[in-house]
XYZ file of N, CA and C in Angstrom:
591
model
N 17.281 11.168 1.857
C 16.468 10.332 0.962
C 15.383 9.612 1.769
N 14.198 9.593 1.204
C 13.106 8.851 1.821
C 13.145 7.403 1.330
N 12.819 6.490 2.223
C 12.736 5.086 1.838
C 11.336 4.763 1.354
N 11.241 3.736 0.510
C 9.954 3.258 0.035
C 9.619 1.959 0.757
N 8.506 1.975 1.473
C 8.026 0.798 2.199
C 6.780 0.275 1.493
N 6.813 -0.982 1.100
C 5.636 -1.625 0.524
C 4.867 -2.255 1.672
N 3.663 -1.730 1.958
C 2.822 -2.223 3.044
C 1.685 -3.018 2.440
N 1.642 -4.303 2.729
C 0.611 -5.176 2.157
C 0.103 -6.150 3.225
N -1.178 -6.455 3.147
C -1.755 -7.561 3.900
C -1.768 -8.766 2.985
N -1.524 -9.940 3.553
C -1.518 -11.144 2.726
C -1.985 -12.345 3.535
N -2.460 -13.346 2.812
C -2.877 -14.594 3.439
C -1.640 -15.418 3.781
N -1.847 -16.449 4.581
C -0.746 -17.327 4.970
C -0.102 -17.996 3.763
N -0.882 -18.220 2.697
C -0.328 -18.831 1.496
C 0.100 -17.796 0.452
N 0.265 -16.539 0.859
C 0.940 -15.550 0.024
C 0.094 -14.744 -0.944
N -1.226 -14.745 -0.768
C -2.079 -13.969 -1.668
C -2.497 -12.654 -1.008
N -2.554 -11.587 -1.800
C -2.969 -10.284 -1.272
C -4.441 -10.007 -1.531
N -5.086 -10.877 -2.278
C -6.538 -10.845 -2.455
C -6.960 -12.191 -3.020
N -8.258 -12.413 -3.015
C -8.781 -13.598 -3.681
C -8.660 -13.439 -5.189
N -9.018 -14.451 -5.962
C -8.842 -14.396 -7.417
C -9.624 -13.273 -8.100
N -10.677 -12.791 -7.466
C -11.486 -11.717 -8.052
C -11.378 -10.435 -7.237
N -10.275 -10.290 -6.496
C -10.049 -9.079 -5.711
C -10.678 -9.102 -4.328
N -11.150 -10.244 -3.854
C -11.785 -10.331 -2.541
C -10.779 -10.022 -1.432
N -11.154 -9.096 -0.540
C -10.236 -8.701 0.547
C -10.911 -8.671 1.921
N -12.148 -9.105 2.014
C -12.863 -9.009 3.290
C -12.150 -9.758 4.415
N -11.384 -10.778 4.104
C -10.657 -11.558 5.108
C -9.594 -10.722 5.825
N -9.197 -9.589 5.245
C -8.186 -8.726 5.880
C -8.719 -8.026 7.123
N -10.018 -7.890 7.207
C -10.621 -7.091 8.267
C -11.154 -8.002 9.358
N -10.210 -8.649 10.054
C -10.542 -9.684 11.032
C -11.003 -9.136 12.366
N -10.787 -7.857 12.620
C -11.151 -7.297 13.917
C -10.064 -7.433 14.966
N -8.883 -7.918 14.600
C -7.754 -8.011 15.521
C -7.257 -6.584 15.804
N -7.673 -6.020 16.933
C -7.436 -4.611 17.223
C -5.948 -4.246 17.292
N -5.121 -5.144 17.805
C -3.682 -4.848 17.871
C -3.055 -4.845 16.478
N -3.498 -5.736 15.605
C -3.001 -5.734 14.227
C -3.475 -4.481 13.502
N -4.705 -4.067 13.748
C -5.219 -2.833 13.153
C -4.414 -1.640 13.644
N -4.118 -1.594 14.949
C -3.323 -0.489 15.505
C -1.941 -0.443 14.862
N -1.333 -1.610 14.629
C -0.024 -1.660 13.966
C -0.133 -1.089 12.551
N -1.187 -1.469 11.838
C -1.379 -0.976 10.475
C -1.593 0.534 10.452
N -2.407 1.040 11.379
C -2.646 2.482 11.447
C -1.339 3.223 11.729
N -0.551 2.700 12.673
C 0.737 3.325 12.994
C 1.667 3.305 11.778
N 1.676 2.193 11.057
C 2.543 2.073 9.883
C 2.168 3.082 8.812
N 0.874 3.174 8.480
C 0.476 4.106 7.421
C 0.544 5.558 7.879
N 0.510 5.783 9.197
C 0.624 7.154 9.729
C 2.056 7.666 9.677
N 3.017 6.756 9.679
C 4.432 7.129 9.686
C 4.941 7.287 8.258
N 4.276 8.133 7.497
C 4.635 8.340 6.092
C 4.579 9.820 5.765
N 5.384 10.205 4.800
C 5.288 11.570 4.271
C 4.545 11.574 2.944
N 4.323 10.363 2.377
C 3.642 10.246 1.093
C 3.088 8.835 0.965
N 1.845 8.729 0.455
C 1.249 7.441 0.108
C 1.239 7.336 -1.407
N 1.719 6.198 -1.936
C 1.706 5.993 -3.383
C 0.932 4.730 -3.703
N 0.330 4.716 -4.903
C -0.482 3.567 -5.300
C -0.711 3.578 -6.796
N -1.151 2.455 -7.300
C -1.521 2.354 -8.701
C -2.891 2.978 -8.933
N -3.280 3.082 -10.192
C -4.492 3.825 -10.542
C -5.780 3.172 -10.031
N -5.887 1.845 -10.097
C -7.120 1.196 -9.625
C -7.282 1.350 -8.120
N -6.195 1.150 -7.389
C -6.242 1.325 -5.939
C -6.562 2.767 -5.595
N -5.965 3.711 -6.332
C -6.248 5.123 -6.089
C -7.736 5.417 -6.271
N -8.320 4.922 -7.355
C -9.742 5.180 -7.592
C -10.612 4.585 -6.489
N -10.285 3.368 -6.060
C -11.058 2.740 -4.976
C -10.915 3.526 -3.680
N -9.689 3.894 -3.345
C -9.455 4.610 -2.092
C -10.019 6.030 -2.126
N -9.894 6.701 -3.271
C -10.406 8.073 -3.390
C -11.923 8.112 -3.298
N -12.585 7.009 -3.602
C -14.037 6.938 -3.474
C -14.462 6.629 -2.046
N -13.545 6.091 -1.245
C -13.908 5.639 0.104
C -13.404 6.543 1.223
N -12.087 6.820 1.240
C -11.497 7.486 2.408
C -11.960 8.921 2.649
N -12.219 9.750 1.654
C -12.591 11.139 1.942
C -13.814 11.309 2.832
N -14.713 10.327 2.857
C -15.900 10.439 3.702
C -15.896 9.434 4.857
N -14.851 8.651 4.975
C -14.779 7.635 6.026
C -14.439 8.274 7.372
N -14.973 7.684 8.433
C -14.631 8.119 9.789
C -13.882 7.009 10.532
N -13.443 5.990 9.810
C -12.718 4.878 10.423
C -11.345 5.296 10.915
N -10.683 4.386 11.635
C -9.395 4.715 12.254
C -8.294 4.997 11.239
N -8.429 4.467 10.031
C -7.431 4.722 8.991
C -7.657 6.056 8.278
N -8.833 6.641 8.431
C -9.186 7.829 7.650
C -8.224 9.006 7.851
N -7.844 9.372 9.093
C -6.945 10.530 9.220
C -5.629 10.387 8.449
N -4.861 9.292 8.627
C -3.619 9.230 7.844
C -3.863 9.078 6.349
N -4.910 8.354 5.972
C -5.165 8.158 4.545
C -5.622 9.447 3.869
N -6.279 10.326 4.596
C -6.736 11.587 4.023
C -5.698 12.699 4.152
N -5.007 12.767 5.273
C -4.186 13.938 5.568
C -2.764 13.860 5.025
N -2.290 12.689 4.702
C -0.933 12.537 4.158
C -1.015 12.651 2.637
N -0.113 13.413 2.008
C -0.146 13.580 0.541
C -0.068 12.243 -0.192
N -0.577 12.241 -1.428
C -0.615 11.038 -2.263
C 0.108 11.260 -3.575
N 0.510 10.138 -4.174
C 0.949 10.104 -5.570
C 0.299 8.883 -6.195
N -0.219 9.058 -7.396
C -0.850 7.959 -8.119
C -0.059 7.727 -9.403
N 0.192 6.467 -9.695
C 0.912 6.084 -10.907
C -0.119 5.632 -11.922
N -0.275 6.435 -12.982
C -1.332 6.179 -13.946
C -0.953 6.696 -15.321
N -1.265 5.908 -16.334
C -1.041 6.360 -17.709
C -2.129 7.331 -18.161
N -3.183 7.491 -17.358
C -4.263 8.419 -17.698
C -3.873 9.880 -17.474
N -2.783 10.117 -16.777
C -2.398 11.484 -16.459
C -3.373 12.105 -15.473
N -3.524 13.427 -15.533
C -4.350 14.159 -14.577
C -5.822 13.771 -14.636
N -6.263 13.101 -15.705
C -7.663 12.679 -15.813
C -8.051 11.740 -14.675
N -7.083 11.028 -14.117
C -7.379 10.110 -13.009
C -7.932 10.868 -11.813
N -7.463 12.110 -11.594
C -7.929 12.901 -10.454
C -9.386 13.311 -10.632
N -9.754 13.711 -11.829
C -11.143 14.106 -12.096
C -12.071 12.913 -11.971
N -11.652 11.779 -12.492
C -12.482 10.571 -12.416
C -12.706 10.170 -10.964
N -11.639 10.248 -10.144
C -11.757 9.872 -8.733
C -12.630 10.863 -7.977
N -12.506 12.155 -8.256
C -13.293 13.177 -7.562
C -14.785 12.993 -7.812
N -15.149 12.486 -8.975
C -16.560 12.292 -9.305
C -17.208 11.148 -8.530
N -16.401 10.322 -7.853
C -16.957 9.188 -7.109
C -17.195 9.519 -5.640
N -16.731 10.677 -5.180
C -16.865 11.042 -3.770
C -18.263 11.579 -3.489
N -18.891 11.055 -2.424
C -20.183 11.576 -1.999
C -20.274 11.444 -0.483
N -20.897 12.436 0.149
C -21.041 12.421 1.593
C -20.224 13.526 2.239
N -20.193 13.523 3.553
C -19.489 14.533 4.349
C -17.980 14.298 4.264
N -17.251 15.263 3.682
C -15.810 15.117 3.548
C -15.127 15.305 4.891
N -14.117 14.486 5.128
C -13.353 14.526 6.370
C -12.136 15.436 6.215
N -11.542 15.888 7.339
C -10.344 16.734 7.239
C -9.254 16.073 6.405
N -8.684 16.835 5.492
C -7.622 16.336 4.630
C -8.096 15.666 3.361
N -9.414 15.545 3.180
C -9.947 14.829 2.015
C -9.512 15.448 0.700
N -9.196 16.743 0.706
C -8.769 17.398 -0.536
C -7.434 16.878 -1.040
N -6.692 16.145 -0.201
C -5.398 15.595 -0.641
C -5.571 14.620 -1.800
N -6.745 14.004 -1.928
C -6.993 13.077 -3.036
C -7.080 13.834 -4.354
N -7.678 15.034 -4.310
C -7.792 15.865 -5.515
C -6.466 16.511 -5.893
N -5.555 16.595 -4.925
C -4.269 17.268 -5.132
C -3.117 16.280 -5.290
N -3.419 15.021 -5.519
C -2.383 13.991 -5.623
C -1.415 14.295 -6.767
N -0.173 13.919 -6.549
C 0.831 13.960 -7.614
C 0.479 12.846 -8.596
N 0.501 13.144 -9.877
C 0.240 12.123 -10.887
C 1.556 11.804 -11.585
N 1.975 10.562 -11.477
C 3.206 10.105 -12.121
C 2.822 9.201 -13.281
N 3.258 9.556 -14.472
C 2.892 8.740 -15.638
C 4.085 8.474 -16.543
N 5.284 8.700 -16.022
C 6.478 8.467 -16.824
C 7.119 7.137 -16.495
N 8.429 7.120 -16.516
C 9.210 5.929 -16.183
C 9.094 5.661 -14.684
N 8.669 4.458 -14.307
C 8.434 4.128 -12.905
C 9.676 4.356 -12.048
N 10.823 3.813 -12.480
C 12.045 3.948 -11.684
C 12.447 5.410 -11.535
N 12.335 6.185 -12.603
C 12.682 7.599 -12.538
C 11.739 8.373 -11.633
N 10.435 8.094 -11.737
C 9.458 8.771 -10.877
C 9.686 8.421 -9.411
N 9.956 7.148 -9.123
C 10.222 6.738 -7.740
C 11.493 7.406 -7.228
N 12.531 7.466 -8.041
C 13.783 8.124 -7.625
C 13.528 9.588 -7.277
N 12.706 10.282 -8.062
C 12.390 11.689 -7.766
C 11.633 11.810 -6.444
N 10.669 10.920 -6.222
C 9.912 10.963 -4.980
C 10.786 10.634 -3.775
N 11.702 9.682 -3.937
C 12.594 9.318 -2.843
C 13.596 10.418 -2.517
N 13.875 11.302 -3.455
C 14.931 12.293 -3.270
C 14.614 13.319 -2.186
N 13.364 13.417 -1.764
C 13.008 14.352 -0.702
C 13.410 13.825 0.664
N 13.401 14.723 1.618
C 13.682 14.346 3.006
C 12.373 14.057 3.720
N 12.484 13.408 4.855
C 11.303 13.188 5.678
C 11.005 11.726 5.907
N 9.802 11.498 6.397
C 9.349 10.148 6.710
C 9.283 9.305 5.438
N 9.161 7.990 5.584
C 9.132 7.099 4.413
C 7.944 7.337 3.494
N 8.040 6.767 2.319
C 6.952 6.680 1.354
C 6.317 5.311 1.552
N 4.998 5.276 1.713
C 4.297 4.001 1.868
C 3.590 3.674 0.557
N 3.906 2.511 -0.004
C 3.251 2.033 -1.224
C 2.164 1.044 -0.820
N 0.975 1.190 -1.411
C -0.179 0.371 -1.054
C -0.558 -0.674 -2.095
N -0.101 -0.602 -3.303
C -0.557 -1.548 -4.318
C -1.436 -0.823 -5.317
N -2.214 -1.520 -6.081
C -2.617 -2.894 -6.154
C -1.532 -3.848 -6.615
N -2.022 -5.002 -7.019
C -1.148 -6.120 -7.327
C -0.163 -5.781 -8.443
N -0.629 -5.250 -9.557
C 0.268 -4.943 -10.685
C 1.302 -3.898 -10.297
N 0.873 -2.884 -9.562
C 1.790 -1.832 -9.122
C 2.835 -2.405 -8.162
N 2.403 -3.201 -7.192
C 3.339 -3.819 -6.251
C 4.342 -4.707 -6.984
N 3.861 -5.506 -7.941
C 4.767 -6.370 -8.712
C 5.798 -5.533 -9.472
N 5.374 -4.393 -10.010
C 6.307 -3.521 -10.741
C 7.378 -2.974 -9.814
N 6.990 -2.534 -8.619
C 7.966 -2.024 -7.644
C 8.950 -3.123 -7.242
N 8.418 -4.306 -6.969
C 9.265 -5.434 -6.559
C 10.185 -5.844 -7.705
N 9.630 -5.994 -8.900
C 10.404 -6.443 -10.053
C 11.548 -5.517 -10.413
N 11.370 -4.211 -10.184
C 12.416 -3.234 -10.501
C 13.313 -2.929 -9.302
N 13.136 -3.693 -8.225
C 13.952 -3.565 -7.012
C 13.920 -2.143 -6.457
N 12.721 -1.571 -6.370
C 12.535 -0.206 -5.877
C 12.105 -0.164 -4.414
N 11.830 -1.331 -3.827
C 11.339 -1.402 -2.448
C 12.519 -1.479 -1.487
N 12.527 -0.565 -0.493
C 13.570 -0.561 0.529
C 13.187 -1.410 1.731
N 11.888 -1.550 1.962
C 11.421 -2.333 3.105
C 10.038 -2.892 2.793
N 9.803 -4.128 3.225
C 8.505 -4.771 3.087
C 7.854 -4.822 4.462
N 6.663 -4.265 4.602
C 5.881 -4.342 5.834
C 4.670 -5.210 5.517
N 4.767 -6.475 5.868
C 3.750 -7.459 5.492
C 2.960 -7.884 6.720
N 1.648 -7.758 6.643
C 0.781 -8.245 7.707
C 0.165 -9.551 7.203
N 0.640 -10.662 7.758
C 0.197 -11.985 7.322
C -0.970 -12.420 8.207
N -2.112 -12.667 7.580
C -3.340 -13.035 8.285
C -3.466 -14.555 8.370
N -4.079 -15.061 9.442
C -4.211 -16.510 9.617
C -5.369 -17.077 8.796
N -5.217 -16.971 7.486
C -6.216 -17.499 6.572
C -5.490 -18.088 5.363
N -5.990 -19.199 4.870
C -5.451 -19.817 3.657
C -6.525 -19.683 2.585
N -6.186 -19.006 1.499
C -7.156 -18.770 0.428
C -7.165 -19.878 -0.621
N -6.038 -20.554 -0.791
C -5.977 -21.614 -1.794
C -5.700 -21.107 -3.199
N -6.232 -19.955 -3.526
C -5.945 -19.316 -4.809
C -6.214 -17.826 -4.640
N -5.571 -17.058 -5.491
C -5.728 -15.612 -5.395
C -4.642 -14.900 -6.172
N -4.403 -13.644 -5.800
C -3.434 -12.816 -6.500
C -2.194 -12.614 -5.628
N -1.045 -13.129 -6.072
C 0.201 -12.945 -5.339
C 0.949 -11.712 -5.853
N 1.873 -11.197 -5.054
C 2.697 -10.075 -5.524
C 4.125 -10.496 -5.846
N 4.524 -11.698 -5.460
C 5.907 -12.141 -5.684
C 6.001 -13.177 -6.807
N 5.055 -13.210 -7.706
C 4.989 -14.286 -8.692
C 5.778 -14.032 -9.967
N 6.183 -12.817 -10.235
C 6.809 -12.518 -11.530
C 8.315 -12.285 -11.447
N 8.955 -12.769 -10.400
C 10.392 -12.547 -10.261
C 11.168 -13.420 -11.231
N 12.176 -12.836 -11.859
C 13.024 -13.578 -12.781
C 13.973 -14.479 -11.997
N 14.517 -13.953 -10.894
C 15.437 -14.693 -10.038
C 14.963 -14.617 -8.594
N 15.327 -15.584 -7.760
C 14.978 -15.503 -6.343
C 15.545 -14.216 -5.720
N 14.868 -13.698 -4.755
C 15.263 -12.471 -4.080
C 15.449 -12.771 -2.598
N 16.631 -12.523 -2.063
C 16.888 -12.780 -0.643
C 16.515 -11.545 0.163
N 15.839 -11.794 1.295
C 15.428 -10.728 2.191
C 15.969 -11.005 3.584
N 16.110 -9.942 4.364
C 16.565 -10.063 5.753
C 15.403 -9.674 6.663
N 15.042 -10.570 7.585
C 13.972 -10.282 8.533
C 14.474 -9.275 9.560
N 13.751 -8.159 9.683
C 14.102 -7.112 10.646
C 13.331 -7.308 11.942
N 12.041 -7.627 11.819
C 11.233 -7.878 13.020
C 10.013 -8.683 12.647
N 9.456 -9.350 13.653
C 8.198 -10.079 13.501
C 7.412 -9.887 14.791
N 6.160 -9.491 14.660
C 5.297 -9.246 15.808
C 4.013 -10.027 15.631
N 3.750 -10.937 16.570
C 2.517 -11.723 16.524
C 1.435 -11.008 17.332
N 0.219 -10.988 16.810
C -0.902 -10.338 17.471
C -1.883 -11.381 17.990
N -2.689 -11.021 19.008
C -3.586 -11.998 19.635
C -4.546 -12.695 18.681
N -4.971 -12.030 17.629
C -5.898 -12.637 16.674
C -5.244 -13.575 15.687
N -3.915 -13.733 15.763
C -3.213 -14.669 14.896
C -2.474 -14.044 13.734
N -2.671 -12.756 13.467
C -1.912 -12.081 12.407
C -0.482 -11.845 12.871
N 0.441 -11.779 11.911
C 1.846 -11.545 12.229
C 2.370 -10.446 11.311
N 2.905 -9.388 11.914
C 3.538 -8.314 11.146
C 4.994 -8.692 10.946
N 5.424 -8.736 9.684
C 6.789 -9.105 9.348
C 7.424 -7.964 8.564
N 8.578 -7.512 9.029
C 9.300 -6.450 8.369
C 10.573 -7.040 7.768
N 10.752 -6.853 6.461
C 11.924 -7.356 5.742
C 12.599 -6.221 4.982
N 13.899 -6.382 4.786
C 14.663 -5.497 3.908
C 15.428 -6.370 2.915
N 15.754 -5.844 1.740
C 16.602 -6.615 0.835
C 17.909 -6.995 1.515
N 18.345 -8.232 1.317
C 19.570 -8.706 1.969
C 20.797 -8.117 1.268
């Protein structure tokens, strides 16, 4: 069975973006934190995400030459969307520029539009490296709320937003987690790995 790892960047006060989706603060230039993130997303057999995140990423990564581009392009994807296969056509229409190796994986993504828990169970049933979940906020909240996350890989940035979009806000009951590791980087970010207790 493959494990599902929710990989998210967040502010010190627990937001994964500003109130209007602002995320520029995540790209601080802390090279060791970036290397940790690249290693984390590279150690996957599948990347999963919600439909809005998929559309944003499918418009960006296929032509990107950044350090994240190889794992984001070359590792298979699954998108959770009620639009069905139409999400793939819509995303393909946003790509422009020189395609990078593996960019076709965005057009070949698995589309999951049924019961979230059932779809996740089917994806987990395969062997191999973990499944990395990227979000967005609604998708992450759904995974957390249904207790589908096996591990949380949180990169906490040294910034306080004051307001924004949290992923742990809709829990019915408190959820206990066990800290597996914490790694501080020179730029002030801290990678925290948790598992359900």
